Amino acid sequence: MKIFFLTKIFLCYFLATFAQVPKQTTDNLNKYRKVHKNSFLYLHHDKSTYTNNEKIWFSAYLFKTPNPLNDHKLLNVSLVNESTKGVVLSEKFFVKDGLSSGFLLLPDSIAPGKYQLLANTNVLDHSRKPIAVFSSAVKVLNISQQTFTSNFTLIDSAFKNGVIRAKIDISGLDPNRKTNIVITQQPGTKHSKAVIMKGKQALLTISRDELSENPSIIKVRVDIDGEIHYHEAKLPSNSSNDIDVKFYPEGGSLVTGLKSRVGFETKTSDGRPISLKGVLMKNDQPVSEVSTNSLGMGTFSIQPEVDEKYTLSLNPGTLIKREVKIQLPEHSAGPKMVIHLEKSVVNDSLKFSIASIEEKAILIMLHNLDGEYILLRSQLRKSPKIFNLPLNTLSKGVTKLTIMDESANPLIERLFFAHYDQHFLVPKVAAFKEAYNKGDSVKMKIQLKDPDGKPSGGIISVSVAQSNRVSATMTDIENYYYLNSCIADLPISNSMDGLADVDYLEDVLLIKGWVNFTKRSNASMADSSSWNALQFEKGLITSKNKPLKKPLSLVSFGGIKPSIFTTNEAGEFNIQDSDLMVEQNKKIFFMVDGNKDNYNIRIEDPLLTVATALAKQSKPTIFENLSNEEERKMLKSLHNVIVLKDVQITSRQSNIGAYGEKGANACGDYVDSNHDYLNYEKTPLERQRKPIVGRLYLKRTDLEGAWFRVDQVMYTGCLTEQERKSIAIKGINSGKEYYMAVPADDSPAYQSTLYWQSGLVVGSSGELELSFKAGDISDKFLIMAQGISSKGIVNAKSSFEIK
């Protein structure tokens, strides 16, 4: 089913006096508008906090592309470690009509910490950057069984003589157990070195010279006989200034003799917003008190005069041990005019004023990322001029007000939000009851109607997840469409819904959309109307790392369809995306004549380089502070999962979740249900179970007498005899996945995601009913319905409780 999103009509309005536009002006206008061409990609994922062995379920929505939608055939989804900026997991999925879905499976061995869920399609712009990109912050916790406890502590609160000390303590180890302890520290991303253990404690010394950035994170990896613990901590700033203050004059510049509103932002050295108070000083004399809110944003007004110097004096506090004075930007360095908006969150008209110290002809352009714009000419005098412009030809959302000279060179700019109260759709989702008992059948209804009550069809995905697994860093499709895709580096709203918070929007539109055109050259106004669609095209076979001497035939199997290929004399062969289509998490196997060890096959992945480059450019996310009570609540529910694992390992009853069905798999691989031994030859038939790919098991090796050795191993999958003679390549997932946390028997269901479904079609009635089984976690659960419809974006949320 193909869903057409709201059609955009490109309109241009001119005053009668602007009938003849010089060619240079027209060229500059078109050049300026081309640089802003935009496309929208959003991934609805089930939650933002995961544990090892869980799946990240997602559904992708792509629309508003500047090129044909069908050029976007592949979606690359990666999980990027925020500390190392390395790609930890990466999968590819087919896209059809702008839709895709699937999951990433988190391995048991994944390191806990902060990650970015990063996605892009196969279409690149003229600079070979993807034109459709999505990112979302996620957190990974580890709930594997632990045989010891490790604690990491910074001894010093600041650098002393260029170094800072830390320690790691280990407890809970059996004193009779012979252990091999390996501790590795990685300050920043520059060095990695082993640490010597003395007794049950290790001392770490980090030199300032080892830090690759400021601020920096120290990461510690504790490995005892294959059981790994990870720790990380933010080091004290390597700088003498722990507070970062930036100023954003409205429109871009301060002008001598003209009153301006100035936005300012205060952050800690590690990028966290901080609320501060201070005094605005003029020539070291106090003028007014100023402050920033909890998001580190604030405003004040000044009218600078000749030979006056303005500074901001910050009051001492927790992070500022003494008074700090920060100088404001120089005035009269840019255009000789200032702009002022009474409100930047408006409905059908925009009221603003322009003050100038010189008479000047200007162009005023109101334009958005969809290419819609209004253009008019005006003449400024040496007195403020007030404008009140209708916005009926522009769409809802973030819009730019740009003041240009007669040649269409931008001078000053300001963001505003048009048609704020305009609503195309009023979606609703709710469970039939506010509370359910464990194991109850939960029913919910989804309704898609416009403001007049008329039903609307659409296509959506629905998730039901434990509420404490959904953080403020997880942005819904509506906020992502109207804010995140238009404005970079948005702070997290206290309400978790920035679009509904007008005060938040006013601050963001002033501060985060700030541009100073005196620092911007026309060279940056490059043509971005060209693009290139990447696809799989070539494969290469070598023999013992040398070119082939004659053509070779090979066959692929394991995918949706088998294929036969023939190489040329150099070992090259042609391949298409469809040849690599697989069901989720499957591989394509290529078989050649002779011993597979004699051959090496390489299929060039055109998206891998792109994903790696995106990962390197990713920015760390500041998660909201988690209170001790919230942390205990989350860990309590996770403890149930650990207990369940204990029962499954030691019990002679159900092993679902730790193992598969009874008996060995097609390869003869099995797990001892009592002791977790993989392929131990003395395991009785009645205890043999099919192992699960990606799960850790134990490998037992019998020694002399009653002694034996046990090692941890990860089960990587079953290979049949045919597969053993072939070469495995990761395929492209066909998408469309369904999940509902209903156990196969009466065992407890401790899943934090109770329900996930993508590709749900809401018909012409505008209603859809769904049902699922309540789990065994007593907590609040969040329902999220996200998607698109014939009338607008679908964003509906509600909650219920399991008692």
Short mmCIF file of N, CA and C in Angstrom, two decimals, residues 38 368-372:
data_model
loop_
_atom_site.label_atom_id
_atom_site.label_comp_id
_atom_site.label_asym_id
_atom_site.label_seq_id
_atom_site.Cartn_x
_atom_site.Cartn_y
_atom_site.Cartn_z
N ASN A 38 15.71 19.12 1.33
CA ASN A 38 15.62 18.28 2.51
C ASN A 38 14.82 17.02 2.22
N ASN A 368 10.92 27.92 3.72
CA ASN A 368 11.09 26.72 4.54
C ASN A 368 11.88 25.66 3.78
N LEU A 369 12.09 24.53 4.43
CA LEU A 369 12.90 23.47 3.84
C LEU A 369 12.20 22.72 2.72
N ASP A 370 10.91 22.98 2.54
CA ASP A 370 10.17 22.33 1.45
C ASP A 370 10.30 23.10 0.14
N GLY A 371 10.93 24.26 0.16
CA GLY A 371 11.08 25.05 -1.05
C GLY A 371 10.03 26.13 -1.22
N GLU A 372 9.04 26.18 -0.33
CA GLU A 372 8.02 27.23 -0.39
C GLU A 372 8.65 28.55 0.09
#
